[in-house]
Tab-separated table of C-alpha atoms in Angstrom:
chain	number	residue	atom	x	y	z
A	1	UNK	CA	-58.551	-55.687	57.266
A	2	UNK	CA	-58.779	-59.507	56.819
A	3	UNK	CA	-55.067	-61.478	55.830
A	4	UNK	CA	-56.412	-61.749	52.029
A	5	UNK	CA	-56.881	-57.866	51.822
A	6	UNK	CA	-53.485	-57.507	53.218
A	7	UNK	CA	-51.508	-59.755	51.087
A	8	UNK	CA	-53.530	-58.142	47.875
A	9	UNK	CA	-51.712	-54.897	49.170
A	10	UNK	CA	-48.450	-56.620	49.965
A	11	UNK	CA	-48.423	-57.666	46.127
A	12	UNK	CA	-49.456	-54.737	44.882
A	13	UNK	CA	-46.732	-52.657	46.893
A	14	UNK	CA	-43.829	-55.004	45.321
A	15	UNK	CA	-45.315	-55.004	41.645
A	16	UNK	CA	-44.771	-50.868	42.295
A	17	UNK	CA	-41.428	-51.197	43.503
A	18	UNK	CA	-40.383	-53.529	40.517
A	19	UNK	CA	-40.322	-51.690	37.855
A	20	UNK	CA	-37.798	-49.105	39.301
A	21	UNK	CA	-35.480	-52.280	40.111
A	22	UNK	CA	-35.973	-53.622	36.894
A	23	UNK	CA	-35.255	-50.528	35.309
A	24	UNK	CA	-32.239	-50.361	37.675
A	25	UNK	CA	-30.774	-54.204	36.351
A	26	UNK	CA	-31.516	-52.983	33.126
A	27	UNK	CA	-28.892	-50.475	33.245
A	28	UNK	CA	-26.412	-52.020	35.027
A	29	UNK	CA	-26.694	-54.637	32.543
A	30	UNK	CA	-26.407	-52.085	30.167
A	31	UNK	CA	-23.436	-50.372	31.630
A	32	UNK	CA	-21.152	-53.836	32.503
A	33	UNK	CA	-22.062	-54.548	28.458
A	34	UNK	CA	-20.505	-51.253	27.427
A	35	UNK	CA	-17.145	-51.883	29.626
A	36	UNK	CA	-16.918	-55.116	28.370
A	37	UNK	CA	-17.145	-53.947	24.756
A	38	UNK	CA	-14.431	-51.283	25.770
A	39	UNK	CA	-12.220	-53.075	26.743
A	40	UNK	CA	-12.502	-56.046	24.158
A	41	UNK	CA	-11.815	-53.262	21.674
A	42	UNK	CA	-8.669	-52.232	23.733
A	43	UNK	CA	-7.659	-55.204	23.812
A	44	UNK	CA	-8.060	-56.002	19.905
A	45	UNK	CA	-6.146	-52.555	19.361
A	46	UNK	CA	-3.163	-52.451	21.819
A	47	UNK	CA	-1.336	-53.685	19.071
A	48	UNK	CA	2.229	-51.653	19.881
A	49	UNK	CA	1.712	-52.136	23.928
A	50	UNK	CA	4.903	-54.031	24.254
A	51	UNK	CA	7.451	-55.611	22.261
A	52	UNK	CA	6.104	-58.866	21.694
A	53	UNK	CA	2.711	-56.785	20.490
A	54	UNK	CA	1.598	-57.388	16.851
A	55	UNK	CA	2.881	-54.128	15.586
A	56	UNK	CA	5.750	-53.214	18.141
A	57	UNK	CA	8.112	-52.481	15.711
A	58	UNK	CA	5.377	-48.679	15.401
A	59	UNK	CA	5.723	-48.610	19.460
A	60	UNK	CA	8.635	-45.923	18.651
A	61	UNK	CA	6.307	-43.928	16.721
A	62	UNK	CA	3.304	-44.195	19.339
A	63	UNK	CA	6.169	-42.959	21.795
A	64	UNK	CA	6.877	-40.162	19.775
A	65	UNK	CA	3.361	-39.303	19.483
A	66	UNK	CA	3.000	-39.727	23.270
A	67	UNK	CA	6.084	-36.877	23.811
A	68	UNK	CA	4.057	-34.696	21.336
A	69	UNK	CA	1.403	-33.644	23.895
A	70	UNK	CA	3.083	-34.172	26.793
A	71	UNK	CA	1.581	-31.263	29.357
A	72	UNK	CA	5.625	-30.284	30.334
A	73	UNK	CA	6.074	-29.617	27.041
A	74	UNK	CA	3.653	-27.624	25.883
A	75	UNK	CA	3.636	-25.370	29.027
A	76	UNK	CA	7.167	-25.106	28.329
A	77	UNK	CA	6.872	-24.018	24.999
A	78	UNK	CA	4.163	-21.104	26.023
A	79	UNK	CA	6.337	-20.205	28.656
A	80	UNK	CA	9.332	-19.824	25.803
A	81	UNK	CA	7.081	-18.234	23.201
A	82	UNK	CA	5.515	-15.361	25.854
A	83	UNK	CA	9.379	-14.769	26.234
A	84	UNK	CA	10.203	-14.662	22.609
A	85	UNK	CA	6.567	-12.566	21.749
A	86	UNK	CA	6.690	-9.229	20.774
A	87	UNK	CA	3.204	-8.889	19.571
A	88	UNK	CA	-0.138	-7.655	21.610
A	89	UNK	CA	-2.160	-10.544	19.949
A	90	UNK	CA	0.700	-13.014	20.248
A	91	UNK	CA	1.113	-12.702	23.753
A	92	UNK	CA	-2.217	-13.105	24.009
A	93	UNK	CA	-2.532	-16.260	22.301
A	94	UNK	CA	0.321	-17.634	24.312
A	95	UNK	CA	-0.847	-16.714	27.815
A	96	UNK	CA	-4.762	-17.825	26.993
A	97	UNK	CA	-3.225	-21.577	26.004
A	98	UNK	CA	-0.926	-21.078	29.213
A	99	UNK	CA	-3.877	-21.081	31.022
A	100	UNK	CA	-5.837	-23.203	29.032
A	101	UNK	CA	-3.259	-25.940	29.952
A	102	UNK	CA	-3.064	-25.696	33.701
A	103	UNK	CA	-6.979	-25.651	33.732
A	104	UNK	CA	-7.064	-28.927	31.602
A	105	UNK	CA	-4.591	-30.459	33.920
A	106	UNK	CA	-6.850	-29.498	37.362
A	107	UNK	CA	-9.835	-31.191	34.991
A	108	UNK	CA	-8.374	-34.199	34.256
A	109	UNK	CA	-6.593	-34.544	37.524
A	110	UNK	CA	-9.908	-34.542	39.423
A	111	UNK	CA	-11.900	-36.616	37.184
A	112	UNK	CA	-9.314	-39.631	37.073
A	113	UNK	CA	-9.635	-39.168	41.678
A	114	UNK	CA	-13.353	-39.089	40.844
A	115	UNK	CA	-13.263	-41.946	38.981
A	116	UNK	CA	-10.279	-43.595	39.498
A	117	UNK	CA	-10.363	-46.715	36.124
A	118	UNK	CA	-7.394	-48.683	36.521
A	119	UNK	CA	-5.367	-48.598	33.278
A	120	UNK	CA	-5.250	-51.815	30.416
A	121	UNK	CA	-3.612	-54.699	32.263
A	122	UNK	CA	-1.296	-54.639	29.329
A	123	UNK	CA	0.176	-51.285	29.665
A	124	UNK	CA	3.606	-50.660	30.734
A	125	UNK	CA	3.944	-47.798	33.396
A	126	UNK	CA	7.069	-46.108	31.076
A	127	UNK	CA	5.632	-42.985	30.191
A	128	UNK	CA	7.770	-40.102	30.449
A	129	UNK	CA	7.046	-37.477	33.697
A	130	UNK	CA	4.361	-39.304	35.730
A	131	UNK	CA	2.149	-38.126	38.715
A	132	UNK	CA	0.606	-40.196	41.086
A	133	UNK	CA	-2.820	-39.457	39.395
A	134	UNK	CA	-1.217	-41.129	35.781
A	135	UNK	CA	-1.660	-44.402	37.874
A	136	UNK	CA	-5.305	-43.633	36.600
A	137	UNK	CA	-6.868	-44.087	33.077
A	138	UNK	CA	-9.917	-42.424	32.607
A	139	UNK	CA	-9.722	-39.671	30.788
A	140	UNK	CA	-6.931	-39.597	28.706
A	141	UNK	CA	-5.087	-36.374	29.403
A	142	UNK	CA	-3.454	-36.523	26.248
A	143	UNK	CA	-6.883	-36.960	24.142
A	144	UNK	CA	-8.401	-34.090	26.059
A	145	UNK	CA	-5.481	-31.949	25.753
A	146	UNK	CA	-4.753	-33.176	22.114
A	147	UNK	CA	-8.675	-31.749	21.075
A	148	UNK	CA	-9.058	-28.571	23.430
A	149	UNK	CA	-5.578	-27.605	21.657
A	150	UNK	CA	-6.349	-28.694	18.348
A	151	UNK	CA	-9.653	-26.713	18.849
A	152	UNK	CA	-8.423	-23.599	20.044
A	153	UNK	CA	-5.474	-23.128	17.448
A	154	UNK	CA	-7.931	-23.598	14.551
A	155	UNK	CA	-10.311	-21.097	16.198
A	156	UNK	CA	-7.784	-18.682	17.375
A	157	UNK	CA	-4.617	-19.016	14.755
A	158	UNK	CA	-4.883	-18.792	11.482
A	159	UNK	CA	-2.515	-20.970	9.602
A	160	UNK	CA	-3.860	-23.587	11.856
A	161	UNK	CA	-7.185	-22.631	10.355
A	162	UNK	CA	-6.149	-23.161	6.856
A	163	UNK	CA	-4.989	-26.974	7.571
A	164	UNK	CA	-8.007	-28.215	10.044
A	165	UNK	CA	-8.045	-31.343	8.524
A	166	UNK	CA	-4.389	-31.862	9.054
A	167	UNK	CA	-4.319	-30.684	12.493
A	168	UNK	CA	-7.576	-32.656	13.575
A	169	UNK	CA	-6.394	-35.982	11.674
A	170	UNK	CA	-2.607	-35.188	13.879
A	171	UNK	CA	-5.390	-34.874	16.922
A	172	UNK	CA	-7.018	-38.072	16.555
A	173	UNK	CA	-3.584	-39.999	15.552
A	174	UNK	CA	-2.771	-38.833	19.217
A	175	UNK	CA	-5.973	-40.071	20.484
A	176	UNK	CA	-5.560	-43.439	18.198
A	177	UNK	CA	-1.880	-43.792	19.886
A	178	UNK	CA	-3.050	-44.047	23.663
A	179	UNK	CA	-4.905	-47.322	22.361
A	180	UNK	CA	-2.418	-48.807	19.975
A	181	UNK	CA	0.218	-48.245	23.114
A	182	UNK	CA	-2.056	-49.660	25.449
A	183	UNK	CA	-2.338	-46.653	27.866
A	184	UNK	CA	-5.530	-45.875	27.632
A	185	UNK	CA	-9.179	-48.182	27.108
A	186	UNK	CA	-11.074	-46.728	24.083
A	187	UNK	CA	-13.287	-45.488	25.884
A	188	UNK	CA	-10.859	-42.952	27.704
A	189	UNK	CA	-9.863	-41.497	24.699
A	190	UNK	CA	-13.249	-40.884	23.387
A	191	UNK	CA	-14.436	-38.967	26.504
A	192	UNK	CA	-11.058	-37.591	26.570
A	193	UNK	CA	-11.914	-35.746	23.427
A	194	UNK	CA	-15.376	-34.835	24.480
A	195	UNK	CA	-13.866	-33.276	27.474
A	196	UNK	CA	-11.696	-31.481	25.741
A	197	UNK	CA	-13.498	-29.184	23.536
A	198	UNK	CA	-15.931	-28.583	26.302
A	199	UNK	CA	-12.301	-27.104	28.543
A	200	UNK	CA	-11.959	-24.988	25.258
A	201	UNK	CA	-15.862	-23.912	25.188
A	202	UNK	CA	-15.960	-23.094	29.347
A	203	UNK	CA	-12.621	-21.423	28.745
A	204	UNK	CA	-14.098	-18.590	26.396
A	205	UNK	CA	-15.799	-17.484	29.361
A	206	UNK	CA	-13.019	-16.688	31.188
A	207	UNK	CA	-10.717	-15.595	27.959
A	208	UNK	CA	-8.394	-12.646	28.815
A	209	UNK	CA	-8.185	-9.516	26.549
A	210	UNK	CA	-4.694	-8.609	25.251
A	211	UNK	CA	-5.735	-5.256	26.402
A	212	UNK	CA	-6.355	-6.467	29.793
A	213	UNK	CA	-2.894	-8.246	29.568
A	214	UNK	CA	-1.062	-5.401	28.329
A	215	UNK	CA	-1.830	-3.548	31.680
A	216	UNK	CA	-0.712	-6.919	34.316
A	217	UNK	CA	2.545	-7.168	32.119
A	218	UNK	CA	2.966	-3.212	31.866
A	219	UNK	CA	6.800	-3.751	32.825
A	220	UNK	CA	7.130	-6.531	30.274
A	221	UNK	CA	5.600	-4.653	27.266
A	222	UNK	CA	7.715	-1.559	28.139
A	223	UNK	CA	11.020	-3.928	27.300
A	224	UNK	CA	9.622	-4.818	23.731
A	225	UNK	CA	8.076	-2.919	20.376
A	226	UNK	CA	4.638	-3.478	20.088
């Protein structure tokens, strides 16, 4: 093979392998775009992050907001109301969003490892009851939680069911609130909620029966008047 026949087949092998690398840039390109935009929007919208913040003077409200889907309290509260239950179908509810709960803390647990975004550079590490995985931003545990709940109370309770709109538009005033506070990059929050109704969709494959329950808690129903 003379030199000329082997640098035609030199070029030829790199015009083959450029596309792919092209097509590689192009994404990456792509991608650092997105983050960029994300967190110029976070930016632009932590508007109650501290009290110098635009809006700070609403920061108690975000709090408040923040509190509202805290994970200890709503596993307290199932824990109370499976206590307080006296109904089949109640207790059934109540122990399905028990375990609803702890699986949406093991998925967003492992996906902020996995991933491991550093929060907004503006956010001030004073949330209430913090792990060391909290140190993390993406997803927002409250968003996800905030939708699989919203989700499965219109599905599965119905006076939730008669106000949707008012319990999605509480759901994304959550999600809105991780911004404004500057917990969370937009981004987190939108995934968060995408995550969150697919916890509530995987769930309903593992959803347990109130007759099944009635037979584990045999001792507990026996105390009560079903």
């Amino acid at each position: 093979m003379s030199k000329r026949e082997s640098d035609q087949l030199q070029e030829d092998s790199s015009e083959n392998k450029d596309p792919p690398k092209l097509c590689r840039s192009a994404s990456t390109q792509l991608w650092q775009s997105i983050l960029a935009l994300d967190q110029e929007w976070t930016a632009n919208w932590s508007v109650c992050a501290n009290k110098e913040s635009t809006l700070s003077k609403f920061r108690p409200l975000m709090k408040l907001l923040e509190i509202s889907f805290h994970g200890v309290l709503w596993l307290t509260g199932t824990v109370i109301a499976f206590l307080l239950a006296h109904r089949v179908q109640d207790i059934e509810i109540v122990v399905n969003l028990f375990f609803l709960l702890i699986f949406d803390l093991i998925v967003v647990g492992v996906t902020k490892v996995l991933f491991r975004r550093a929060r907004p550079s503006h956010n001030r590490m004073d949330m209430f009851a913090t792990v060391s995985v909290d140190l993390f931003s993406f997803p927002s545990g409250h968003a996800t939680r905030a939708a699989m709940i919203s989700v499965f109370f219109i599905e599965r309770v119905e006076l939730a069911t008669r106000f949707a709109p008012a319990v999605i538009g509480f759901c994304v005033c959550v999600g809105l609130s991780r911004v404004l506070l500057g917990r969370h990059h937009v981004m987190d929050v939108v995934f968060g909620f995408v995550i969150g109704m697919l916890e509530y969709i995987v769930y309903l494959q593992f959803w347990i029966p109130g007759s099944v329950l009635v037979k584990w808690l045999e001792d507990y129903f026996g105390h009560i008047h079903l």
